[in-house]
CSV table of C-alpha atoms in Angstrom, one decimal:
chain,number,residue,atom,x,y,z
A,1,MET,CA,-16.0,-18.0,7.3
A,2,LYS,CA,-13.5,-15.4,5.7
A,3,LYS,CA,-14.1,-16.4,2.3
A,4,ILE,CA,-18.5,-17.1,2.3
A,5,VAL,CA,-18.7,-13.6,3.5
A,6,ILE,CA,-16.2,-12.1,0.5
A,7,LEU,CA,-18.1,-14.2,-1.3
A,8,LEU,CA,-21.5,-12.0,-0.4
A,9,LEU,CA,-19.7,-8.9,-0.4
A,10,PHE,CA,-18.9,-9.0,-3.9
A,11,VAL,CA,-22.1,-10.0,-4.9
A,12,SER,CA,-24.1,-7.0,-3.1
A,13,THR,CA,-21.0,-4.9,-5.0
A,14,ILE,CA,-22.7,-6.8,-8.5
A,15,ILE,CA,-26.2,-5.6,-8.3
A,16,SER,CA,-25.1,-2.1,-6.3
A,17,ALA,CA,-24.1,-1.9,-10.0
A,18,GLN,CA,-26.1,-2.7,-11.5
A,19,LYS,CA,-27.7,-0.4,-15.0
A,20,LYS,CA,-30.4,2.0,-13.8
A,21,ASP,CA,-32.6,2.6,-16.4
A,22,PHE,CA,-35.8,5.3,-17.7
A,23,LYS,CA,-38.4,4.3,-19.5
A,24,TYR,CA,-40.8,6.4,-21.2
A,25,SER,CA,-43.4,5.9,-23.7
A,26,LEU,CA,-43.5,6.8,-27.2
A,27,SER,CA,-46.5,6.0,-28.3
A,28,GLY,CA,-47.7,8.7,-30.7
A,29,ILE,CA,-44.3,10.2,-30.9
A,30,THR,CA,-42.2,10.3,-34.9
A,31,LYS,CA,-39.1,12.1,-33.2
A,32,VAL,CA,-37.3,12.4,-30.3
A,33,VAL,CA,-34.6,15.6,-29.4
A,34,LEU,CA,-31.6,14.2,-27.2
A,35,ALA,CA,-29.3,16.8,-25.8
A,36,SER,CA,-26.2,16.5,-23.3
A,37,ASP,CA,-23.0,17.0,-22.3
A,38,THR,CA,-21.3,14.0,-22.6
A,39,THR,CA,-22.0,10.8,-25.0
A,40,ILE,CA,-23.7,8.9,-26.3
A,41,LYS,CA,-24.7,5.6,-27.3
A,42,LEU,CA,-27.8,4.8,-28.9
A,43,GLU,CA,-29.3,1.4,-29.6
A,44,VAL,CA,-31.8,-0.5,-31.4
A,45,GLY,CA,-34.7,-1.1,-28.5
A,46,THR,CA,-36.7,-3.3,-29.1
A,47,THR,CA,-40.0,-1.8,-27.4
A,48,ASN,CA,-41.9,1.2,-28.3
A,49,GLU,CA,-39.7,3.2,-25.3
A,50,LEU,CA,-37.3,5.8,-24.7
A,51,ILE,CA,-34.7,3.9,-22.9
A,52,ILE,CA,-32.2,5.4,-20.3
A,53,LEU,CA,-29.4,3.8,-18.7
A,54,GLU,CA,-26.6,4.4,-17.0
A,55,ALA,CA,-23.5,2.6,-15.9
A,56,LYS,CA,-20.1,1.8,-15.3
A,57,THR,CA,-18.5,-0.9,-18.1
A,58,LYS,CA,-17.6,-4.2,-16.8
A,59,LYS,CA,-14.1,-2.5,-16.8
A,60,GLU,CA,-14.7,-0.4,-14.9
A,61,LYS,CA,-15.7,-2.3,-12.1
A,62,ASP,CA,-13.4,-4.9,-12.6
A,63,ASN,CA,-10.5,-1.9,-11.7
A,64,VAL,CA,-12.4,-0.8,-8.8
A,65,HIS,CA,-11.5,-3.2,-5.7
A,66,TRP,CA,-14.1,-4.5,-4.1
A,67,SER,CA,-13.8,-3.0,-0.1
A,68,ILE,CA,-13.2,0.6,-2.2
A,69,GLN,CA,-16.3,0.0,-4.4
A,70,ASN,CA,-18.1,-0.6,-0.8
A,71,ASP,CA,-17.3,2.8,0.5
A,72,ARG,CA,-18.5,4.1,-2.9
A,73,ASP,CA,-21.4,2.3,-2.2
A,74,ARG,CA,-22.0,3.6,1.5
A,75,ASN,CA,-21.4,6.9,0.6
A,76,THR,CA,-24.3,7.1,-3.0
A,77,LYS,CA,-26.5,5.0,0.1
A,78,SER,CA,-26.0,8.4,2.5
A,79,LYS,CA,-26.6,10.8,-0.5
A,80,GLU,CA,-29.4,8.7,-1.1
A,81,ASP,CA,-30.9,9.5,2.6
A,82,LYS,CA,-30.4,12.9,3.0
A,83,ARG,CA,-32.4,13.1,-0.7
A,84,LYS,CA,-35.0,11.4,0.5
A,85,GLY,CA,-38.6,14.1,0.0
A,86,LEU,CA,-36.4,16.0,-2.2
A,87,THR,CA,-36.5,17.1,-5.3
A,88,ALA,CA,-33.3,18.0,-7.2
A,89,VAL,CA,-33.7,21.7,-9.7
A,90,TYR,CA,-30.7,22.5,-12.2
A,91,PRO,CA,-29.8,25.6,-13.9
A,92,GLY,CA,-31.7,24.1,-17.1
A,93,GLY,CA,-34.8,22.5,-14.8
A,94,LYS,CA,-36.7,20.3,-13.3
A,95,ASP,CA,-35.5,16.7,-12.9
A,96,ASP,CA,-39.4,15.5,-14.1
A,97,THR,CA,-37.4,12.1,-14.2
A,98,ASN,CA,-37.2,10.3,-10.4
A,99,GLY,CA,-34.3,11.5,-9.9
A,100,PHE,CA,-32.9,10.3,-13.2
A,101,GLY,CA,-31.6,14.4,-14.2
A,102,PHE,CA,-33.4,14.9,-17.2
A,103,SER,CA,-35.8,17.6,-18.9
A,104,VAL,CA,-39.2,15.8,-20.4
A,105,SER,CA,-41.4,17.7,-22.6
A,106,LYS,CA,-43.8,16.6,-25.3
A,107,ASP,CA,-44.2,19.3,-28.3
A,108,GLY,CA,-47.0,17.4,-30.7
A,109,THR,CA,-45.1,14.3,-31.6
A,110,THR,CA,-41.9,15.7,-30.9
A,111,LEU,CA,-40.3,14.5,-27.3
A,112,TYR,CA,-37.4,16.7,-26.2
A,113,VAL,CA,-35.0,15.4,-23.5
A,114,THR,CA,-32.4,17.4,-21.6
A,115,ASP,CA,-29.6,16.1,-19.9
A,116,LEU,CA,-29.7,18.1,-16.9
A,117,LYS,CA,-26.8,17.2,-15.1
A,118,SER,CA,-23.4,18.8,-16.6
A,119,TYR,CA,-20.7,16.5,-18.0
A,120,LEU,CA,-19.1,16.5,-15.1
A,121,GLN,CA,-21.5,14.9,-13.1
A,122,ARG,CA,-22.8,12.2,-16.1
A,123,HIS,CA,-19.8,10.7,-17.6
A,124,SER,CA,-21.6,8.8,-20.0
A,125,LEU,CA,-25.1,8.0,-21.6
A,126,TYR,CA,-27.0,4.4,-23.4
A,127,VAL,CA,-30.1,5.2,-24.7
A,128,LYS,CA,-32.3,2.7,-26.8
A,129,LEU,CA,-35.0,3.4,-29.3
A,130,PRO,CA,-36.7,2.1,-32.1
A,131,LYS,CA,-35.5,1.6,-35.2
A,132,ASN,CA,-37.6,3.4,-36.7
A,133,MET,CA,-37.7,7.0,-35.0
A,134,ASN,CA,-36.9,10.0,-36.2
A,135,ILE,CA,-33.6,11.3,-33.9
A,136,SER,CA,-32.3,14.6,-33.0
A,137,VAL,CA,-29.2,13.9,-30.6
A,138,ASP,CA,-27.0,16.8,-29.6
A,139,SER,CA,-23.4,16.1,-27.4
A,140,GLY,CA,-22.4,19.7,-26.5
A,141,ASN,CA,-19.1,20.0,-26.2
A,142,LEU,CA,-16.8,17.5,-25.0
A,143,GLY,CA,-19.4,14.4,-25.3
A,144,SER,CA,-19.0,11.8,-28.9
A,145,ILE,CA,-22.1,10.4,-30.5
A,146,TYR,CA,-22.7,6.2,-31.6
A,147,MET,CA,-24.9,4.6,-33.5
A,148,GLU,CA,-25.8,1.7,-35.0
A,149,GLY,CA,-28.5,-0.2,-36.4
A,150,PHE,CA,-31.8,2.8,-36.8
A,151,THR,CA,-33.8,4.1,-40.7
A,152,GLY,CA,-34.9,6.8,-39.3
A,153,GLU,CA,-33.9,10.8,-40.3
A,154,VAL,CA,-31.3,11.5,-37.8
A,155,GLU,CA,-29.9,14.5,-37.1
A,156,ALA,CA,-26.1,14.4,-35.0
A,157,ALA,CA,-24.4,17.2,-33.3
A,158,SER,CA,-20.4,17.5,-32.0
A,159,ASN,CA,-18.3,19.8,-31.1
A,160,VAL,CA,-14.7,17.6,-29.9
A,161,GLY,CA,-16.5,14.9,-29.7
A,162,ARG,CA,-16.4,12.2,-32.6
A,163,ILE,CA,-19.1,11.3,-34.8
A,164,GLU,CA,-19.7,7.2,-35.3
A,165,MET,CA,-22.6,5.7,-36.9
A,166,LYS,CA,-23.2,1.6,-38.2
A,167,ASN,CA,-26.3,0.4,-39.8
A,168,VAL,CA,-27.9,3.7,-40.9
A,169,THR,CA,-29.9,4.2,-43.9
A,170,GLY,CA,-30.2,8.4,-43.9
A,171,PRO,CA,-31.9,11.1,-44.3
A,172,LEU,CA,-29.0,12.0,-41.7
A,173,THR,CA,-27.0,16.3,-41.4
A,174,VAL,CA,-24.5,15.1,-39.7
A,175,ASN,CA,-21.9,17.6,-38.0
A,176,THR,CA,-19.1,18.7,-35.7
A,177,SER,CA,-16.3,21.6,-35.4
A,178,VAL,CA,-13.0,18.8,-34.2
A,179,GLY,CA,-14.3,15.7,-34.2
A,180,LYS,CA,-13.7,12.6,-36.5
A,181,ILE,CA,-16.9,11.1,-38.4
A,182,ASP,CA,-17.3,7.6,-39.5
A,183,ILE,CA,-20.4,6.4,-41.0
A,184,ASP,CA,-21.4,3.1,-42.7
A,185,PHE,CA,-24.5,2.8,-44.7
A,186,ASP,CA,-26.2,-0.3,-44.3
A,187,LYS,CA,-28.1,1.3,-47.3
A,188,VAL,CA,-29.1,4.9,-48.9
A,189,SER,CA,-32.3,6.2,-48.1
A,190,GLN,CA,-34.0,8.5,-51.6
A,191,LYS,CA,-36.0,10.5,-49.3
A,192,SER,CA,-34.0,14.0,-48.6
A,193,PRO,CA,-30.5,14.9,-49.0
A,194,ILE,CA,-27.9,13.7,-46.9
A,195,THR,CA,-25.2,16.7,-45.5
A,196,ILE,CA,-22.1,15.6,-43.6
A,197,ARG,CA,-19.7,18.2,-42.3
A,198,THR,CA,-17.1,18.7,-40.4
A,199,SER,CA,-14.2,22.2,-40.2
A,200,VAL,CA,-11.0,20.1,-38.1
A,201,SER,CA,-11.7,16.4,-38.9
A,202,GLU,CA,-11.7,13.9,-41.7
A,203,ILE,CA,-14.9,11.6,-42.6
A,204,ASP,CA,-14.5,8.5,-43.4
A,205,VAL,CA,-18.4,7.2,-45.6
A,206,ALA,CA,-19.3,3.4,-46.3
A,207,ILE,CA,-22.0,2.8,-49.1
A,208,PRO,CA,-23.1,0.5,-51.4
A,209,GLY,CA,-21.9,0.7,-54.9
A,210,ASN,CA,-25.5,0.6,-56.3
A,211,THR,CA,-26.5,3.9,-54.6
A,212,ASN,CA,-28.3,6.4,-56.7
A,213,ALA,CA,-26.6,9.6,-55.8
A,214,ASP,CA,-25.7,13.2,-57.0
A,215,LEU,CA,-22.8,13.8,-55.0
A,216,GLU,CA,-20.9,17.1,-54.3
A,217,LEU,CA,-17.3,16.6,-51.8
A,218,LYS,CA,-15.1,19.4,-50.8
A,219,THR,CA,-12.6,20.2,-48.7
A,220,GLN,CA,-8.7,21.2,-48.5
A,221,GLY,CA,-7.8,18.6,-48.1
A,222,THR,CA,-7.4,15.1,-50.4
A,223,VAL,CA,-10.9,12.7,-51.2
A,224,TYR,CA,-10.0,8.8,-51.7
A,225,THR,CA,-12.1,6.3,-52.7
A,226,ASN,CA,-12.7,3.3,-54.9
A,227,PHE,CA,-15.7,4.7,-56.8
A,228,ASP,CA,-15.0,5.0,-60.4
A,229,PHE,CA,-17.2,8.2,-61.3
A,230,LYS,CA,-15.8,10.9,-63.3
A,231,ILE,CA,-15.7,14.3,-63.3
A,232,PRO,CA,-17.6,17.2,-64.6
A,233,LYS,CA,-15.1,19.4,-67.3
A,234,LYS,CA,-16.1,23.1,-67.0
A,235,LYS,CA,-14.6,23.4,-70.6
A,236,GLY,CA,-13.2,27.1,-71.3
A,237,MET,CA,-13.3,28.5,-68.0
A,238,GLU,CA,-10.3,27.9,-65.0
A,239,ASN,CA,-11.0,27.0,-61.2
A,240,VAL,CA,-10.7,30.3,-59.7
A,241,SER,CA,-12.3,28.7,-56.4
A,242,GLY,CA,-9.6,28.0,-53.5
A,243,ARG,CA,-11.9,25.2,-52.3
A,244,LYS,CA,-11.9,21.6,-53.4
A,245,SER,CA,-15.4,20.5,-54.7
A,246,ILE,CA,-16.0,17.3,-57.1
A,247,VAL,CA,-18.9,16.7,-57.9
A,248,SER,CA,-20.5,13.9,-59.6
A,249,LYS,CA,-23.3,10.9,-60.7
A,250,LEU,CA,-23.3,7.9,-58.6
A,251,ASN,CA,-25.8,4.9,-60.6
A,252,ASN,CA,-27.0,7.5,-63.2
A,253,GLY,CA,-27.5,10.0,-60.5
A,254,GLY,CA,-31.0,10.0,-56.9
A,255,VAL,CA,-30.2,11.3,-53.2
A,256,LYS,CA,-28.2,14.8,-53.1
A,257,ILE,CA,-24.9,13.2,-50.6
A,258,TYR,CA,-23.2,16.3,-49.5
A,259,ILE,CA,-20.1,15.8,-47.6
A,260,LYS,CA,-17.4,18.3,-47.3
A,261,SER,CA,-14.4,18.7,-44.3
A,262,SER,CA,-12.9,22.2,-44.7
A,263,MET,CA,-9.5,20.7,-43.8
A,264,GLY,CA,-9.7,17.5,-43.3
A,265,ASN,CA,-9.6,14.7,-46.0
A,266,ILE,CA,-12.3,12.4,-47.1
A,267,TYR,CA,-12.3,9.1,-47.7
A,268,LEU,CA,-15.4,7.5,-50.0
A,269,ARG,CA,-15.1,3.9,-49.8
A,270,LYS,CA,-18.0,1.3,-51.9
A,271,LYS,CA,-18.5,-1.6,-49.7
């Protein structure tokens, strides 16, 4: 009997810890602007919706004893009872998401989604968007950004957090102050220039070997690459700049790719 009770408590704990989600139709929307002060993971969804999920990872669940988790669940239920009939109001505005803590507004074909909770209240965020959606994402001072599989135009900014992208095509505009940048291109779009910048950390970029591009790589550190490109020389003129700048073409040139790290190394890899 005791084993059955423990099993039932364990099952109820798993159910109560399941992900919550907020969904919003993206009909008529061509760009989503997302801002939060926490780490954001963006994945490709299977519907034409913005889906926001927030939950503990499996590892976090496994590290919490079921009795402690039950206490937490009871406290959460108590808070939910106290909030019944009330609407949360934050310094950044009113919650438009039925208690999920986001402000959502439209301006033409652009959807603005702003996280109203602080980084102390929200520890991570999981977002699903259509593969071809244009995206602008800002993770605030401490959050990082992870995204994979998008083919639309992407703008991403962080301060201390890192930015990591996989299987993207661009165009991209990526900026960090301190965080490391890792980008693995599936292919490189020729639509608009690509800009990747950080003030302190290193930048690691991988692009297909057949990419047509006009490169400009600038750093006080060192550039490492397995591309065989020639660096133009200016005859009769001395380089008086204190910054290192490498300008070259890949496969007879193409879209402009500008990569700058004020202090870190740049790694440009041929896939």
